[in-house]
Structures are given as C-alpha cells and as structure tokens.
PDB file of C-alpha atoms in Angstrom:
ATOM      1  CA  MET A 210     106.285 109.941  81.230  1.00 50.00           C
ATOM      2  CA  ILE A 211     106.891 106.403  82.225  1.00 47.00           C
ATOM      3  CA  HIS A 212     106.120 103.550  79.999  1.00 50.00           C
ATOM      4  CA  LEU A 213     106.791 100.201  81.646  1.00 50.00           C
ATOM      5  CA  THR A 214     108.185  98.559  78.450  1.00 47.00           C
ATOM      6  CA  LYS A 215     110.645  95.857  77.837  1.00 41.00           C
ATOM      7  CA  ALA A 216     112.945  98.407  76.204  1.00 42.00           C
ATOM      8  CA  GLN A 217     113.024 100.503  79.385  1.00 43.00           C
ATOM      9  CA  LEU A 218     113.521  97.386  81.726  1.00 37.00           C
ATOM     10  CA  ALA A 219     116.664  96.846  79.563  1.00 37.00           C
ATOM     11  CA  SER A 220     117.972 100.400  80.391  1.00 41.00           C
ATOM     12  CA  SER A 221     120.220 101.179  83.338  1.00 35.00           C
ATOM     13  CA  GLN A 222     118.160 104.335  83.793  1.00 40.00           C
ATOM     14  CA  LEU A 223     115.454 102.208  85.315  1.00 43.00           C
ATOM     15  CA  VAL A 224     117.629 101.774  88.399  1.00 41.00           C
ATOM     16  CA  ASN A 225     116.559 105.135  89.782  1.00 43.00           C
ATOM     17  CA  THR A 226     112.884 104.179  89.192  1.00 45.00           C
ATOM     18  CA  ILE A 227     113.302 100.974  90.928  1.00 44.00           C
ATOM     19  CA  HIS A 228     115.240 102.552  93.852  1.00 43.00           C
ATOM     20  CA  SER A 229     112.183 105.077  94.148  1.00 42.00           C
ATOM     21  CA  LEU A 230     109.756 102.063  94.280  1.00 45.00           C
ATOM     22  CA  GLN A 231     111.616 100.479  96.973  1.00 42.00           C
ATOM     23  CA  HIS A 232     111.622 103.763  98.856  1.00 40.00           C
ATOM     24  CA  PHE A 233     107.730 103.761  98.417  1.00 40.00           C
ATOM     25  CA  SER A 234     107.513 100.417 100.262  1.00 39.00           C
ATOM     26  CA  ILE A 235     106.830 102.477 103.505  1.00 36.00           C
ATOM     27  CA  PHE A 236     103.242 102.430 102.286  1.00 37.00           C
ATOM     28  CA  ILE A 237     103.036  98.665 102.136  1.00 40.00           C
ATOM     29  CA  ILE A 238     100.961  97.625 105.025  1.00 41.00           C
ATOM     30  CA  ASN A 239     101.402  93.900 104.793  1.00 45.00           C
ATOM     31  CA  SER A 240     104.940  93.060 105.948  1.00 45.00           C
ATOM     32  CA  ARG A 241     105.213  89.972 103.803  1.00 52.00           C
ATOM     33  CA  GLU A 242     104.200  91.832 100.609  1.00 50.00           C
ATOM     34  CA  ARG A 243     106.608  94.632 101.774  1.00 45.00           C
ATOM     35  CA  LYS A 244     109.490  92.095 102.162  1.00 50.00           C
ATOM     36  CA  GLN A 245     108.780  90.478  98.804  1.00 53.00           C
ATOM     37  CA  PHE A 246     108.346  93.631  97.055  1.00 46.00           C
ATOM     38  CA  THR A 247     111.802  94.965  98.227  1.00 45.00           C
ATOM     39  CA  LYS A 248     113.463  91.506  97.567  1.00 50.00           C
ATOM     40  CA  THR A 249     112.014  91.466  93.942  1.00 49.00           C
ATOM     41  CA  THR A 250     113.072  95.149  93.139  1.00 45.00           C
ATOM     42  CA  THR A 251     116.600  94.612  94.722  1.00 45.00           C
ATOM     43  CA  THR A 252     117.002  91.708  92.255  1.00 48.00           C
ATOM     44  CA  MET A 253     115.955  93.824  89.347  1.00 44.00           C
ATOM     45  CA  VAL A 254     118.552  96.458  90.393  1.00 40.00           C
ATOM     46  CA  GLU A 255     121.275  93.795  90.519  1.00 46.00           C
ATOM     47  CA  GLU A 256     120.530  92.435  87.193  1.00 45.00           C
ATOM     48  CA  VAL A 257     120.441  95.758  85.548  1.00 39.00           C
ATOM     49  CA  THR A 258     123.805  96.715  87.292  1.00 38.00           C
ATOM     50  CA  LYS A 259     125.631  93.416  86.285  1.00 44.00           C
ATOM     51  CA  SER A 260     124.431  93.232  82.780  1.00 41.00           C
ATOM     52  CA  GLU A 261     127.125  94.189  80.364  1.00 38.00           C
ATOM     53  CA  ASP A 262     125.087  93.695  77.257  1.00 41.00           C
ATOM     54  CA  GLN A 263     121.897  95.410  78.466  1.00 39.00           C
ATOM     55  CA  LYS A 264     119.746  92.353  77.918  1.00 39.00           C
ATOM     56  CA  PRO A 265     115.951  92.902  78.912  1.00 37.00           C
ATOM     57  CA  ILE A 266     115.199  91.754  82.389  1.00 33.00           C
ATOM     58  CA  ASP A 267     112.541  88.917  82.343  1.00 38.00           C
ATOM     59  CA  VAL A 268     109.486  90.624  83.399  1.00 37.00           C
ATOM     60  CA  ASN A 269     108.057  87.256  84.379  1.00 43.00           C
ATOM     61  CA  LYS A 270     110.180  87.417  87.600  1.00 37.00           C
ATOM     62  CA  LEU A 271     107.821  89.960  88.759  1.00 34.00           C
ATOM     63  CA  ARG A 272     105.292  87.066  89.001  1.00 39.00           C
ATOM     64  CA  ASN A 273     107.279  86.067  92.210  1.00 40.00           C
ATOM     65  CA  ILE A 274     105.222  88.517  94.076  1.00 32.00           C
ATOM     66  CA  ARG A 275     102.369  86.661  95.617  1.00 34.00           C
ATOM     67  CA  SER A 276      99.472  88.562  97.104  1.00 35.00           C
ATOM     68  CA  ASP A 277      97.265  85.684  97.962  1.00 38.00           C
ATOM     69  CA  GLU A 278      99.274  84.288 100.844  1.00 37.00           C
ATOM     70  CA  GLU A 279      98.638  84.976 104.464  1.00 38.00           C
ATOM     71  CA  ASP A 280     101.172  86.673 106.590  1.00 42.00           C
ATOM     72  CA  ASP A 281     101.874  85.921 110.223  1.00 41.00           C
ATOM     73  CA  GLU A 282     102.799  89.638 111.010  1.00 42.00           C
ATOM     74  CA  GLN A 283      99.962  91.832 111.289  1.00 42.00           C
ATOM     75  CA  PRO A 284     100.288  95.561 112.139  1.00 39.00           C
ATOM     76  CA  GLU A 285      98.024  97.321 114.427  1.00 37.00           C
ATOM     77  CA  GLU A 286      95.186  99.219 113.188  1.00 37.00           C
ATOM     78  CA  GLY A 287      96.322 102.544 111.830  1.00 36.00           C
ATOM     79  CA  GLU A 288     100.012 101.425 111.557  1.00 33.00           C
ATOM     80  CA  ILE A 289     102.104 101.611 108.434  1.00 34.00           C
ATOM     81  CA  ILE A 290     105.219  99.478 108.228  1.00 37.00           C
ATOM     82  CA  SER A 291     108.356 101.171 106.859  1.00 36.00           C
ATOM     83  CA  GLY A 292     110.945  99.779 104.429  1.00 40.00           C
ATOM     84  CA  ASP A 293     113.305  98.964 107.239  1.00 42.00           C
ATOM     85  CA  GLY A 294     110.779  97.292 109.495  1.00 43.00           C
ATOM     86  CA  ASP A 295     110.032 100.300 111.550  1.00 42.00           C
ATOM     87  CA  THR A 296     106.259 100.960 112.518  1.00 36.00           C
ATOM     88  CA  LEU A 297     105.068 104.352 111.490  1.00 34.00           C
ATOM     89  CA  SER A 298     101.890 106.184 112.441  1.00 35.00           C
ATOM     90  CA  SER A 299      99.294 106.427 109.674  1.00 35.00           C
ATOM     91  CA  SER A 300      99.649 110.098 109.971  1.00 37.00           C
ATOM     92  CA  SER A 301     103.505 110.164 109.664  1.00 40.00           C
ATOM     93  CA  SER A 302     105.113 111.852 106.810  1.00 45.00           C
ATOM     94  CA  SER A 303     108.362 111.030 104.890  1.00 50.00           C
ATOM     95  CA  ARG A 304     111.619 111.084 107.009  1.00 60.00           C
ATOM     96  CA  PRO A 305     113.188 114.510 107.337  1.00 62.00           C
ATOM     97  CA  GLY A 306     115.482 115.405 104.502  1.00 63.00           C
ATOM     98  CA  THR A 307     114.143 112.599 102.100  1.00 69.00           C
ATOM     99  CA  ALA A 308     112.794 113.741  98.876  1.00 72.00           C
ATOM    100  CA  ILE A 309     110.383 111.386  97.265  1.00 76.00           C
ATOM    101  CA  VAL A 310     110.654 111.710  93.373  1.00 84.00           C
ATOM    102  CA  LYS A 311     107.215 111.080  91.827  1.00 89.00           C
ATOM    103  CA  HIS A 312     107.010 109.173  88.430  1.00 93.00           C
ATOM    104  CA  PRO A 313     104.254 110.388  86.301  1.00 95.00           C
ATOM    105  CA  LEU A 314     102.261 107.810  84.340  1.00 96.00           C
ATOM    106  CA  GLU A 315     101.139 108.504  80.727  1.00 95.00           C
ATOM    107  CA  GLN A 316      97.611 109.473  81.937  1.00 95.00           C
ATOM    108  CA  THR A 317      95.488 110.022  84.915  1.00 98.00           C
ATOM    109  CA  TRP A 318      93.207 107.003  86.282  1.00 98.00           C
ATOM    110  CA  SER A 319      90.542 106.842  88.771  1.00 97.00           C
ATOM    111  CA  PHE A 320      89.158 104.219  91.133  1.00 98.00           C
ATOM    112  CA  TRP A 321      85.323 103.750  91.286  1.00 96.00           C
ATOM    113  CA  PHE A 322      83.341 101.681  93.797  1.00 94.00           C
ATOM    114  CA  ASP A 323      79.726 100.430  93.799  1.00 90.00           C
ATOM    115  CA  ASN A 324      78.879  99.455  97.352  1.00 82.00           C
ATOM    116  CA  PRO A 325      76.196  96.646  97.591  1.00 78.00           C
ATOM    117  CA  ASN A 326      75.678  97.503 101.289  1.00 73.00           C
ATOM    118  CA  SER A 327      74.167 100.916 100.453  1.00 67.00           C
ATOM    119  CA  ARG A 328      72.300 100.066  97.370  1.00 65.00           C
ATOM    120  CA  PRO A 329      68.627  99.249  97.676  1.00 66.00           C
ATOM    121  CA  LYS A 330      67.572  95.953  95.866  1.00 68.00           C
ATOM    122  CA  LEU A 331      65.403  97.763  93.315  1.00 62.00           C
ATOM    123  CA  ALA A 332      67.936 100.734  92.808  1.00 65.00           C
ATOM    124  CA  PRO A 333      68.849 101.034  89.066  1.00 66.00           C
ATOM    125  CA  TRP A 334      72.299  99.974  88.225  1.00 64.00           C
ATOM    126  CA  GLY A 335      74.993 102.382  88.715  1.00 66.00           C
ATOM    127  CA  SER A 336      72.940 104.767  90.768  1.00 67.00           C
ATOM    128  CA  PHE A 337      75.218 104.224  93.969  1.00 79.00           C
ATOM    129  CA  LEU A 338      78.465 104.027  91.822  1.00 89.00           C
ATOM    130  CA  ARG A 339      80.909 106.637  93.310  1.00 91.00           C
ATOM    131  CA  PRO A 340      84.482 107.698  92.652  1.00 94.00           C
ATOM    132  CA  ILE A 341      87.061 107.000  95.198  1.00 93.00           C
ATOM    133  CA  HIS A 342      90.193 108.904  94.048  1.00 95.00           C
ATOM    134  CA  SER A 343      92.324 109.735  91.042  1.00 97.00           C
ATOM    135  CA  PHE A 344      96.096 109.041  90.547  1.00 97.00           C
ATOM    136  CA  SER A 345      98.648 110.038  87.838  1.00 96.00           C
ATOM    137  CA  THR A 346     101.840 108.794  89.393  1.00 96.00           C
ATOM    138  CA  ILE A 347     103.460 105.294  90.247  1.00 95.00           C
ATOM    139  CA  GLU A 348     103.543 106.523  93.890  1.00 94.00           C
ATOM    140  CA  GLU A 349     100.013 107.544  94.073  1.00 96.00           C
ATOM    141  CA  PHE A 350      98.774 104.243  92.494  1.00 96.00           C
ATOM    142  CA  TRP A 351     100.536 102.161  95.126  1.00 96.00           C
ATOM    143  CA  SER A 352      99.233 104.389  98.068  1.00 94.00           C
ATOM    144  CA  LEU A 353      95.741 103.815  96.731  1.00 94.00           C
ATOM    145  CA  TYR A 354      96.117 100.307  95.891  1.00 96.00           C
ATOM    146  CA  ASN A 355      97.480  99.255  99.247  1.00 95.00           C
ATOM    147  CA  ASN A 356      94.629 101.001 101.053  1.00 94.00           C
ATOM    148  CA  ILE A 357      91.817  99.360  99.003  1.00 93.00           C
ATOM    149  CA  HIS A 358      90.466  95.946  99.749  1.00 93.00           C
ATOM    150  CA  ARG A 359      91.606  93.216  97.356  1.00 94.00           C
ATOM    151  CA  PRO A 360      88.651  91.529  95.592  1.00 95.00           C
ATOM    152  CA  SER A 361      88.799  88.561  97.818  1.00 94.00           C
ATOM    153  CA  LYS A 362      88.100  90.874 100.717  1.00 93.00           C
ATOM    154  CA  LEU A 363      85.019  92.711  98.971  1.00 93.00           C
ATOM    155  CA  ALA A 364      81.480  91.980  99.937  1.00 90.00           C
ATOM    156  CA  ASN A 365      79.411  89.988  97.654  1.00 91.00           C
ATOM    157  CA  GLY A 366      77.847  92.137  95.039  1.00 90.00           C
ATOM    158  CA  ALA A 367      80.688  94.863  95.035  1.00 92.00           C
ATOM    159  CA  ASP A 368      82.093  96.271  91.935  1.00 94.00           C
ATOM    160  CA  LEU A 369      85.494  97.849  91.829  1.00 96.00           C
ATOM    161  CA  TYR A 370      86.660  99.825  88.791  1.00 97.00           C
ATOM    162  CA  CYS A 371      89.722 101.517  87.582  1.00 98.00           C
ATOM    163  CA  PHE A 372      89.039 103.686  84.695  1.00 98.00           C
ATOM    164  CA  LYS A 373      90.695 106.480  82.615  1.00 98.00           C
ATOM    165  CA  ASN A 374      90.226 109.979  84.119  1.00 96.00           C
ATOM    166  CA  ASN A 375      87.008 111.792  82.816  1.00 94.00           C
ATOM    167  CA  ILE A 376      85.471 108.327  81.595  1.00 97.00           C
ATOM    168  CA  GLU A 377      82.548 107.067  83.965  1.00 96.00           C
ATOM    169  CA  PRO A 378      82.279 103.245  84.052  1.00 96.00           C
ATOM    170  CA  LYS A 379      78.738 103.262  82.523  1.00 94.00           C
ATOM    171  CA  TRP A 380      77.290 102.234  79.385  1.00 91.00           C
ATOM    172  CA  GLU A 381      75.892 105.628  79.001  1.00 92.00           C
ATOM    173  CA  ASP A 382      79.119 107.601  78.967  1.00 95.00           C
ATOM    174  CA  PRO A 383      79.869 108.626  75.564  1.00 96.00           C
ATOM    175  CA  VAL A 384      83.309 107.214  75.332  1.00 97.00           C
ATOM    176  CA  CYS A 385      81.918 103.753  76.486  1.00 96.00           C
ATOM    177  CA  ALA A 386      78.539 103.823  74.534  1.00 95.00           C
ATOM    178  CA  ASN A 387      79.925 102.210  71.488  1.00 97.00           C
ATOM    179  CA  GLY A 388      82.136  99.783  73.260  1.00 97.00           C
ATOM    180  CA  GLY A 389      82.115  96.325  74.838  1.00 97.00           C
ATOM    181  CA  LYS A 390      84.056  94.173  77.368  1.00 98.00           C
ATOM    182  CA  TRP A 391      86.398  91.200  77.564  1.00 98.00           C
ATOM    183  CA  THR A 392      85.438  89.042  80.526  1.00 97.00           C
ATOM    184  CA  MET A 393      87.641  86.514  82.703  1.00 97.00           C
ATOM    185  CA  ASN A 394      85.959  84.337  85.158  1.00 95.00           C
ATOM    186  CA  PHE A 395      87.501  83.249  88.407  1.00 93.00           C
ATOM    187  CA  ASN A 396      86.501  80.948  91.255  1.00 91.00           C
ATOM    188  CA  ARG A 397      85.674  83.035  94.393  1.00 86.00           C
ATOM    189  CA  LEU A 398      88.863  84.538  96.032  1.00 86.00           C
ATOM    190  CA  LYS A 399      91.048  83.725  93.250  1.00 90.00           C
ATOM    191  CA  SER A 400      91.292  87.047  91.155  1.00 93.00           C
ATOM    192  CA  ASP A 401      93.431  89.116  93.599  1.00 95.00           C
ATOM    193  CA  THR A 402      96.706  88.538  91.729  1.00 95.00           C
ATOM    194  CA  CYS A 403      95.221  88.874  88.116  1.00 96.00           C
ATOM    195  CA  TRP A 404      93.482  92.031  89.274  1.00 97.00           C
ATOM    196  CA  LEU A 405      96.861  93.445  90.368  1.00 96.00           C
ATOM    197  CA  TYR A 406      98.556  92.493  87.229  1.00 96.00           C
ATOM    198  CA  THR A 407      95.789  93.952  85.035  1.00 97.00           C
ATOM    199  CA  LEU A 408      95.942  97.344  86.837  1.00 97.00           C
ATOM    200  CA  LEU A 409      99.845  97.345  86.221  1.00 96.00           C
ATOM    201  CA  ALA A 410      99.231  96.414  82.587  1.00 96.00           C
ATOM    202  CA  LEU A 411      96.999  99.391  82.108  1.00 97.00           C
ATOM    203  CA  ILE A 412      98.898 102.088  83.876  1.00 96.00           C
ATOM    204  CA  GLY A 413     102.126 100.831  82.524  1.00 95.00           C
ATOM    205  CA  GLU A 414     100.630 101.183  78.863  1.00 96.00           C
ATOM    206  CA  GLN A 415     101.360  97.423  78.092  1.00 96.00           C
ATOM    207  CA  PHE A 416      98.730  97.142  75.405  1.00 97.00           C
ATOM    208  CA  ASP A 417      99.244  97.930  71.760  1.00 97.00           C
ATOM    209  CA  HIS A 418      95.691  99.327  71.271  1.00 98.00           C
ATOM    210  CA  GLY A 419      95.709 101.110  74.830  1.00 97.00           C
ATOM    211  CA  ASP A 420      93.984 104.061  73.325  1.00 97.00           C
ATOM    212  CA  ASP A 421      90.991 101.798  72.895  1.00 98.00           C
ATOM    213  CA  ILE A 422      90.724 100.815  76.584  1.00 98.00           C
ATOM    214  CA  CYS A 423      88.412 102.513  78.867  1.00 98.00           C
ATOM    215  CA  GLY A 424      89.209 100.736  82.083  1.00 98.00           C
ATOM    216  CA  VAL A 425      88.835  97.654  84.097  1.00 98.00           C
ATOM    217  CA  VAL A 426      86.218  96.385  86.837  1.00 98.00           C
ATOM    218  CA  VAL A 427      86.318  93.407  89.110  1.00 97.00           C
ATOM    219  CA  ASN A 428      82.708  92.027  89.878  1.00 95.00           C
ATOM    220  CA  VAL A 429      82.572  90.059  93.144  1.00 94.00           C
ATOM    221  CA  ARG A 430      79.592  87.532  93.329  1.00 91.00           C
ATOM    222  CA  SER A 431      78.648  84.789  95.594  1.00 88.00           C
ATOM    223  CA  ARG A 432      80.186  81.900  93.376  1.00 89.00           C
ATOM    224  CA  GLN A 433      82.731  83.745  91.285  1.00 92.00           C
ATOM    225  CA  GLU A 434      84.734  86.993  90.453  1.00 95.00           C
ATOM    226  CA  LYS A 435      84.891  88.477  87.049  1.00 96.00           C
ATOM    227  CA  ILE A 436      87.464  90.889  85.682  1.00 98.00           C
ATOM    228  CA  CYS A 437      86.181  92.836  82.684  1.00 98.00           C
ATOM    229  CA  LEU A 438      88.295  95.075  80.428  1.00 98.00           C
ATOM    230  CA  TRP A 439      86.007  97.706  78.887  1.00 98.00           C
ATOM    231  CA  THR A 440      86.949  99.143  75.401  1.00 98.00           C
ATOM    232  CA  LYS A 441      85.416 101.930  73.557  1.00 97.00           C
ATOM    233  CA  ASN A 442      85.135 100.754  69.793  1.00 97.00           C
ATOM    234  CA  ALA A 443      83.560  97.201  69.859  1.00 97.00           C
ATOM    235  CA  ALA A 444      83.269  97.103  66.086  1.00 96.00           C
ATOM    236  CA  ASN A 445      86.960  97.350  65.577  1.00 97.00           C
ATOM    237  CA  GLU A 446      87.577  93.599  65.690  1.00 97.00           C
ATOM    238  CA  SER A 447      91.274  93.652  65.107  1.00 97.00           C
ATOM    239  CA  ALA A 448      91.726  96.074  67.995  1.00 98.00           C
ATOM    240  CA  GLN A 449      89.578  93.981  70.313  1.00 98.00           C
ATOM    241  CA  MET A 450      91.379  90.749  69.349  1.00 98.00           C
ATOM    242  CA  SER A 451      94.736  92.309  69.887  1.00 98.00           C
ATOM    243  CA  ILE A 452      93.795  93.703  73.339  1.00 98.00           C
ATOM    244  CA  GLY A 453      92.156  90.071  74.402  1.00 98.00           C
ATOM    245  CA  LYS A 454      95.303  88.221  73.257  1.00 98.00           C
ATOM    246  CA  GLN A 455      97.748  90.582  74.951  1.00 97.00           C
ATOM    247  CA  TRP A 456      95.584  90.422  78.186  1.00 98.00           C
ATOM    248  CA  LYS A 457      95.630  86.576  78.133  1.00 97.00           C
ATOM    249  CA  GLU A 458      99.202  86.543  77.622  1.00 96.00           C
ATOM    250  CA  LEU A 459     100.182  88.976  80.283  1.00 94.00           C
ATOM    251  CA  LEU A 460      98.055  87.118  82.930  1.00 94.00           C
ATOM    252  CA  ASP A 461      99.137  83.609  81.607  1.00 94.00           C
ATOM    253  CA  HIS A 462      95.398  82.806  81.450  1.00 94.00           C
ATOM    254  CA  ASN A 463      94.595  79.767  79.590  1.00 94.00           C
ATOM    255  CA  ASP A 464      90.907  79.567  79.841  1.00 95.00           C
ATOM    256  CA  PRO A 465      88.498  80.960  76.984  1.00 96.00           C
ATOM    257  CA  ILE A 466      87.460  84.596  77.337  1.00 97.00           C
ATOM    258  CA  GLY A 467      84.622  86.249  75.502  1.00 97.00           C
ATOM    259  CA  PHE A 468      83.875  89.892  74.289  1.00 98.00           C
ATOM    260  CA  ILE A 469      80.316  91.251  74.405  1.00 96.00           C
ATOM    261  CA  PHE A 470      79.049  94.551  72.940  1.00 96.00           C
ATOM    262  CA  HIS A 471      77.431  96.921  75.443  1.00 95.00           C
ATOM    263  CA  GLU A 472      74.505  97.404  73.102  1.00 94.00           C
ATOM    264  CA  ASP A 473      73.967  93.528  73.335  1.00 94.00           C
ATOM    265  CA  ALA A 474      74.315  93.478  77.036  1.00 90.00           C
ATOM    266  CA  LYS A 475      71.589  96.334  77.247  1.00 88.00           C
ATOM    267  CA  ALA A 476      69.256  94.570  74.961  1.00 87.00           C
ATOM    268  CA  PHE A 477      69.667  91.071  76.108  1.00 85.00           C
ATOM    269  CA  ASP A 478      71.043  91.241  79.753  1.00 79.00           C
ATOM    270  CA  LYS A 479      72.424  87.888  80.770  1.00 80.00           C
ATOM    271  CA  SER A 480      71.546  86.183  77.489  1.00 84.00           C
ATOM    272  CA  ALA A 481      73.888  88.449  75.509  1.00 88.00           C
ATOM    273  CA  LYS A 482      76.247  86.369  73.339  1.00 92.00           C
ATOM    274  CA  ASN A 483      79.978  86.764  72.792  1.00 94.00           C
ATOM    275  CA  LYS A 484      80.892  88.530  69.578  1.00 94.00           C
ATOM    276  CA  TYR A 485      84.542  87.603  69.778  1.00 96.00           C
ATOM    277  CA  THR A 486      85.996  84.630  71.674  1.00 96.00           C
ATOM    278  CA  LEU A 487      89.809  83.664  72.499  1.00 96.00           C
TER     279      LEU A 487
END
C-alpha cells in the first residue's frame, strides 16, 4: 500500500512511482495541467536521483501545480491528450506493449454527487445524492478526478463528495452519526486548488487521526464555496483539533475554521454554533 509520507518522498524507491504517475499523464485532458504535471514529477525524479544523503523532497514544490489558470490549448470534445502531445481518442487504450503498474491506496474511496438540477425545491436533503464511482489506486483517482468538473465549474447548489467506501455522506449513516465537520469558506470560484490538495491529503493518508475522518465535501453556493471535512467522533476534541490543524497547515490556510457537531446542525440548522475553532 502507498502512503504519501515525507519518509517515502525521501526514498529512491519513489522514483518508480513518480515515473508511473508521469505515464498516467495521458489521462490529463487539460494540456497546460499535463505539461506542469510532467514538469513537476520530472523535477522530483531528478532530486531523488541526485540526492546523496537522501534528504526529503520539499513537498511544498507540489504547490507549483496551478489548476486555476486558463489554457490556450483546448482539445476537441472526446479527445484525450497523451503525455507526449499526441491526441488520442477517448476510447483509446494504452499503447501496445506498455504495462501500466497500478499503485494501491490504503483504502477504497467513493465520489458522490448531489445534482441541484434534478432536485425539486421541496425535496428532503440527500434524497438525490448519488454515488459516482469508487477508486482504490492512484491511477483510478486521477482518471476520475480529471473527468469530474472542478468546484468552479459546478452549478450553484451542487455538492460533490469524496468519502471512504461504504460510508454514505449523510448524518444518518452509522459511521457519521456521532461526528461533525470542519468547514473552510472560500469566495466563489476560489476553492479548486484546495479541493485537490484536500483530496490528495486524504487518499495519501496525511492525517495523524486519519481513521477518524469519513470524507470531504465541497458545497457550491451563489456567493461562496465551502469545503467540509467530516469526522466520525466529534466528542474526541484532541483528535478533531489535530485534524483541523493539519488540514490548515497542508493548505496554508490562514483564515479561521470552525467545527460543528452533526447533532447541533440537525437541531439548529444554520444557527448551530462552532464547538471548536482554529
């Protein structure tokens, strides 16, 4: 199983993993993102190869990936851009003779979506929540991520979730029932990068109390976007504070964030108060 920890980033064994991720750039449709992705992973390979004392790679260099910029090169509908600039059909398979080595994650995750366009105004919350697909490898994650709209492209009222497999993103789910959520607020169209970094932190097992995390959701509203990290044991203050602190550090987020118990959210709706703040 792959844990994207600093210790592994320091290991030369990661070179093979990085090369495989470069291979997977054939699935990155946006050519600007593909070029930056390849450039970043190439830099990582060079640093690991040249390092004589195996110093850890500065993970902050991954923040050079910018997903919020426009790209002049736009593929035709149904096209996928390959890693060397070739255009492939969306139905194309891997090149003959090329074996794609899959890298399993610690656990399986699932994307869910609540579509506001198919939801009647008076429908109960969650009644139109649907699973999209599950993934359990790095390659499957990128394949899904690059074919799902970023938060900035979602319709007003949409909710996009990524939760551990077999956990439904609902208060009623037994795993979530006694939990709560940390919330970060963003101006409209400003959450794309933080959404990606949060996903990578979750599937890469970057949290000390990762077992207490259920998943994450981005809520798209008319004036703002919210990213909420759901946990399963709200009463465990030390675990919640640890998760919140690590989340802010991973995203370099300086604004205050608050934690609300699901029980309070159900009882008081929008007037529910934060139990913990950072």
